Amino acid sequence: MVDDLIDLENKSWNLNLINSSFLPLEAEIIGGIPLTDRLPEDKQIWGATSNGLFTIRSAYQIAMDLNGKEPAGSTSNGSGMRLFWRKLWNINVPHKIRHFAWRVAKDIFPTKANIVHRHVLLDDTCEECGLMSESMVHFFWECPKSHHTWMLSKLFQTSGPLHFRNFMDFLWYLLMEVNWSEEDLALVDAIVWAMWTNRNEMRHGGLRKSGDQLLFWCKQYLDDYWAVLEASVKMQQ
């Protein structure tokens, strides 16, 4: 049960139990979910209605919304989406980052906007800027901190500003609309992962990394990973 993972006395996650029970990435995600001080009893709710009860009408509305959000480049038979997912999973980064990118693309990460939608929190304001709702596309692209990091990376050298409806559109643009190198795509994945990791570190008392620090760490991490892969290939020859 979820309440087994919560330290009721301190009203916080039992991080020792979580770290010993889940994979590192899963433990990091769980630990990053804010807990309410009220600690209400667990119950099943339907996030698409204000009272938490399932209705056919709300399910139909969700289906219509999802259909409307489908990237413009996808085709009716799904071949575009299959190509998109194949490209996403083929980016040359550690598996935990590929899995992270898949979860981000599916918008199933515990951003404050998603948690408020599930009626767990009341306030979805981004803690970085204090101005907007902490949605996926805001946290990873629109927020001043993330925007500054992307500008420092010099990855997005375009003639004008780029705007995305959601983070799926952001990934679609990178994988299906522009011709980037494997190294640049890997760096994007690593930066997104590092942004989220630092967010959770800060929630547990860690230090806030600057854009320069995040970029330096990502590049060093990828260089080390690729060096290990190259050494492994040479040993097998």
CSV table of C-alpha atoms in Angstrom, one decimal:
chain,number,residue,atom,x,y,z
A,1,MET,CA,0.0,0.0,0.0
A,2,VAL,CA,1.1,3.6,-0.6
A,3,ASP,CA,0.7,4.5,3.0
A,4,ASP,CA,3.4,1.9,3.9
A,5,LEU,CA,5.9,4.2,2.1
A,6,ILE,CA,5.0,7.2,4.2
A,7,ASP,CA,6.5,8.2,7.5
A,8,LEU,CA,3.3,9.3,9.2
A,9,GLU,CA,5.1,10.9,12.2
A,10,ASN,CA,7.2,13.2,10.1
A,11,LYS,CA,4.6,13.5,7.3
A,12,SER,CA,7.2,12.6,4.6
A,13,TRP,CA,8.2,9.8,2.4
A,14,ASN,CA,10.2,6.9,4.0
A,15,LEU,CA,13.1,7.3,1.6
A,16,ASN,CA,15.1,4.4,3.0
A,17,LEU,CA,12.2,2.0,2.4
A,18,ILE,CA,11.5,3.5,-1.1
A,19,ASN,CA,15.2,3.3,-2.1
A,20,SER,CA,15.4,-0.3,-1.0
A,21,SER,CA,12.1,-1.3,-2.7
A,22,PHE,CA,12.2,0.4,-6.1
A,23,LEU,CA,14.6,0.9,-9.0
A,24,PRO,CA,16.7,4.2,-8.6
A,25,LEU,CA,14.7,6.1,-11.2
A,26,GLU,CA,11.3,4.9,-9.7
A,27,ALA,CA,12.5,5.8,-6.2
A,28,GLU,CA,13.5,9.3,-7.5
A,29,ILE,CA,10.1,9.8,-9.0
A,30,ILE,CA,8.2,8.7,-5.9
A,31,GLY,CA,10.4,10.9,-3.6
A,32,GLY,CA,9.7,13.9,-5.8
A,33,ILE,CA,5.9,13.7,-5.3
A,34,PRO,CA,4.8,16.3,-2.7
A,35,LEU,CA,2.8,15.1,0.2
A,36,THR,CA,-0.1,17.1,1.8
A,37,ASP,CA,0.2,17.8,5.5
A,38,ARG,CA,-3.3,16.5,6.0
A,39,LEU,CA,-2.3,12.9,5.0
A,40,PRO,CA,-5.9,11.8,4.1
A,41,GLU,CA,-6.8,8.2,3.7
A,42,ASP,CA,-6.1,6.6,0.3
A,43,LYS,CA,-9.0,6.4,-2.0
A,44,GLN,CA,-9.6,5.9,-5.7
A,45,ILE,CA,-10.6,9.0,-7.6
A,46,TRP,CA,-11.3,9.9,-11.2
A,47,GLY,CA,-9.2,13.0,-12.0
A,48,ALA,CA,-11.4,14.2,-14.9
A,49,THR,CA,-14.3,15.2,-12.7
A,50,SER,CA,-14.5,17.7,-9.9
A,51,ASN,CA,-16.1,15.2,-7.4
A,52,GLY,CA,-13.6,12.4,-8.3
A,53,LEU,CA,-16.4,10.1,-9.7
A,54,PHE,CA,-16.2,8.4,-13.1
A,55,THR,CA,-18.6,9.4,-15.8
A,56,ILE,CA,-19.0,8.3,-19.4
A,57,ARG,CA,-19.1,11.9,-20.5
A,58,SER,CA,-15.8,12.7,-18.8
A,59,ALA,CA,-14.1,9.7,-20.4
A,60,TYR,CA,-15.5,10.7,-23.8
A,61,GLN,CA,-14.1,14.3,-23.3
A,62,ILE,CA,-10.6,12.8,-22.5
A,63,ALA,CA,-10.7,10.7,-25.6
A,64,MET,CA,-11.6,13.8,-27.7
A,65,ASP,CA,-8.8,15.9,-26.0
A,66,LEU,CA,-6.2,13.2,-26.7
A,67,ASN,CA,-7.3,12.9,-30.3
A,68,GLY,CA,-6.9,16.7,-30.7
A,69,LYS,CA,-3.4,16.7,-29.2
A,70,GLU,CA,-2.0,14.2,-31.6
A,71,PRO,CA,1.1,15.7,-33.3
A,72,ALA,CA,0.4,17.1,-36.8
A,73,GLY,CA,3.0,14.9,-38.3
A,74,SER,CA,1.5,11.6,-37.3
A,75,THR,CA,-0.6,9.6,-39.8
A,76,SER,CA,-3.9,7.9,-39.5
A,77,ASN,CA,-2.4,4.4,-39.4
A,78,GLY,CA,0.0,5.3,-36.6
A,79,SER,CA,3.2,4.9,-38.7
A,80,GLY,CA,4.3,8.3,-37.7
A,81,MET,CA,4.0,7.6,-34.0
A,82,ARG,CA,5.7,4.2,-34.4
A,83,LEU,CA,8.7,6.0,-36.0
A,84,PHE,CA,8.7,8.6,-33.3
A,85,TRP,CA,8.8,6.1,-30.5
A,86,ARG,CA,11.5,4.1,-32.3
A,87,LYS,CA,13.7,7.2,-32.6
A,88,LEU,CA,13.1,8.1,-29.0
A,89,TRP,CA,14.2,4.7,-27.7
A,90,ASN,CA,17.2,4.6,-30.0
A,91,ILE,CA,18.8,7.8,-28.6
A,92,ASN,CA,22.3,6.9,-27.4
A,93,VAL,CA,21.9,7.5,-23.7
A,94,PRO,CA,21.7,5.2,-20.6
A,95,HIS,CA,18.5,3.1,-20.5
A,96,LYS,CA,17.3,5.0,-17.4
A,97,ILE,CA,17.3,8.3,-19.3
A,98,ARG,CA,15.5,6.7,-22.3
A,99,HIS,CA,12.9,5.4,-19.9
A,100,PHE,CA,12.7,8.8,-18.3
A,101,ALA,CA,12.1,10.5,-21.8
A,102,TRP,CA,9.4,8.0,-22.5
A,103,ARG,CA,7.6,8.8,-19.3
A,104,VAL,CA,8.0,12.5,-20.0
A,105,ALA,CA,6.6,12.1,-23.5
A,106,LYS,CA,3.6,10.3,-22.0
A,107,ASP,CA,3.1,13.2,-19.5
A,108,ILE,CA,2.9,10.8,-16.6
A,109,PHE,CA,5.4,12.5,-14.4
A,110,PRO,CA,4.4,14.0,-11.0
A,111,THR,CA,4.6,17.7,-12.0
A,112,LYS,CA,2.6,19.9,-9.7
A,113,ALA,CA,0.0,20.5,-12.5
A,114,ASN,CA,-0.5,16.7,-12.8
A,115,ILE,CA,-0.8,16.3,-9.1
A,116,VAL,CA,-3.3,19.1,-8.7
A,117,HIS,CA,-5.3,17.5,-11.5
A,118,ARG,CA,-5.5,14.4,-9.4
A,119,HIS,CA,-6.7,16.5,-6.4
A,120,VAL,CA,-3.6,15.8,-4.3
A,121,LEU,CA,-2.4,19.4,-4.1
A,122,LEU,CA,-4.2,22.7,-4.3
A,123,ASP,CA,-1.4,24.8,-5.7
A,124,ASP,CA,0.4,24.0,-9.0
A,125,THR,CA,2.6,27.1,-9.1
A,126,CYS,CA,6.1,26.5,-10.4
A,127,GLU,CA,8.6,26.7,-7.5
A,128,GLU,CA,11.4,27.9,-9.8
A,129,CYS,CA,9.7,31.1,-11.1
A,130,GLY,CA,6.6,31.4,-8.9
A,131,LEU,CA,4.6,32.6,-12.0
A,132,MET,CA,3.1,29.8,-13.9
A,133,SER,CA,1.6,26.3,-13.4
A,134,GLU,CA,4.3,23.7,-13.2
A,135,SER,CA,3.3,21.7,-16.3
A,136,MET,CA,5.7,19.6,-18.3
A,137,VAL,CA,6.2,22.1,-21.1
A,138,HIS,CA,6.6,25.0,-18.6
A,139,PHE,CA,9.1,23.2,-16.3
A,140,PHE,CA,11.3,21.8,-19.1
A,141,TRP,CA,11.0,24.6,-21.7
A,142,GLU,CA,9.2,27.8,-20.7
A,143,CYS,CA,10.4,28.4,-17.1
A,144,PRO,CA,13.2,31.1,-17.0
A,145,LYS,CA,15.6,28.6,-15.4
A,146,SER,CA,15.1,26.0,-18.1
A,147,HIS,CA,15.0,28.6,-20.9
A,148,HIS,CA,18.4,30.0,-19.6
A,149,THR,CA,19.9,26.5,-19.7
A,150,TRP,CA,18.7,25.9,-23.3
A,151,MET,CA,20.2,29.2,-24.4
A,152,LEU,CA,23.5,28.3,-22.8
A,153,SER,CA,23.5,25.0,-24.6
A,154,LYS,CA,23.2,26.7,-28.0
A,155,LEU,CA,21.1,23.8,-29.3
A,156,PHE,CA,18.2,25.9,-30.4
A,157,GLN,CA,19.7,28.3,-33.0
A,158,THR,CA,16.5,29.4,-34.7
A,159,SER,CA,15.4,32.7,-36.3
A,160,GLY,CA,12.5,33.1,-33.8
A,161,PRO,CA,11.1,31.8,-30.5
A,162,LEU,CA,9.7,28.3,-30.4
A,163,HIS,CA,6.4,27.5,-28.8
A,164,PHE,CA,5.0,24.1,-27.9
A,165,ARG,CA,1.5,23.1,-26.8
A,166,ASN,CA,2.9,20.3,-24.6
A,167,PHE,CA,6.1,18.4,-24.1
A,168,MET,CA,5.2,15.8,-26.6
A,169,ASP,CA,5.2,18.5,-29.3
A,170,PHE,CA,8.7,19.5,-28.1
A,171,LEU,CA,10.0,16.0,-28.5
A,172,TRP,CA,8.2,15.6,-31.9
A,173,TYR,CA,9.9,18.7,-33.2
A,174,LEU,CA,13.3,17.3,-32.2
A,175,LEU,CA,12.9,13.8,-33.6
A,176,MET,CA,10.6,14.3,-36.6
A,177,GLU,CA,11.0,17.9,-37.8
A,178,VAL,CA,14.7,18.9,-37.5
A,179,ASN,CA,17.8,17.0,-38.5
A,180,TRP,CA,19.9,16.9,-35.3
A,181,SER,CA,23.0,14.8,-34.7
A,182,GLU,CA,22.9,11.8,-32.3
A,183,GLU,CA,25.1,13.7,-29.9
A,184,ASP,CA,22.7,16.7,-29.8
A,185,LEU,CA,19.6,14.5,-29.2
A,186,ALA,CA,21.4,12.7,-26.4
A,187,LEU,CA,22.4,16.0,-24.8
A,188,VAL,CA,18.7,17.1,-24.9
A,189,ASP,CA,17.6,13.9,-23.2
A,190,ALA,CA,20.4,14.3,-20.5
A,191,ILE,CA,19.5,18.0,-19.9
A,192,VAL,CA,15.8,17.2,-19.4
A,193,TRP,CA,16.8,14.3,-17.0
A,194,ALA,CA,19.2,16.5,-15.1
A,195,MET,CA,16.6,19.3,-14.7
A,196,TRP,CA,14.2,16.9,-13.1
A,197,THR,CA,16.8,15.3,-11.0
A,198,ASN,CA,18.0,18.7,-9.6
A,199,ARG,CA,14.4,19.6,-8.9
A,200,ASN,CA,14.0,16.6,-6.7
A,201,GLU,CA,17.4,17.1,-5.1
A,202,MET,CA,16.3,20.6,-4.1
A,203,ARG,CA,13.0,19.3,-2.6
A,204,HIS,CA,15.1,17.2,-0.3
A,205,GLY,CA,17.5,19.9,0.8
A,206,GLY,CA,20.0,19.7,-2.1
A,207,LEU,CA,21.7,22.6,-3.9
A,208,ARG,CA,20.2,24.3,-6.9
A,209,LYS,CA,22.5,23.8,-9.9
A,210,SER,CA,23.0,26.7,-12.4
A,211,GLY,CA,22.5,26.2,-16.1
A,212,ASP,CA,26.3,26.1,-16.6
A,213,GLN,CA,26.6,23.4,-13.9
A,214,LEU,CA,23.8,21.3,-15.4
A,215,LEU,CA,25.3,21.5,-18.9
A,216,PHE,CA,28.8,20.6,-17.7
A,217,TRP,CA,27.5,17.7,-15.7
A,218,CYS,CA,25.4,16.4,-18.7
A,219,LYS,CA,28.3,16.6,-21.1
A,220,GLN,CA,30.7,14.9,-18.7
A,221,TYR,CA,28.2,12.2,-17.9
A,222,LEU,CA,27.6,11.4,-21.6
A,223,ASP,CA,31.3,11.4,-22.4
A,224,ASP,CA,31.9,8.9,-19.7
A,225,TYR,CA,29.0,6.7,-20.8
A,226,TRP,CA,30.1,6.7,-24.5
A,227,ALA,CA,33.7,5.9,-23.4
A,228,VAL,CA,32.5,2.9,-21.5
A,229,LEU,CA,30.4,1.7,-24.5
A,230,GLU,CA,33.4,2.1,-26.9
A,231,ALA,CA,35.7,0.2,-24.5
A,232,SER,CA,33.1,-2.6,-24.2
A,233,VAL,CA,32.9,-2.9,-28.0
A,234,LYS,CA,36.7,-3.1,-28.3
A,235,MET,CA,36.8,-5.8,-25.7
A,236,GLN,CA,34.3,-7.9,-27.7
A,237,GLN,CA,36.3,-7.7,-30.9
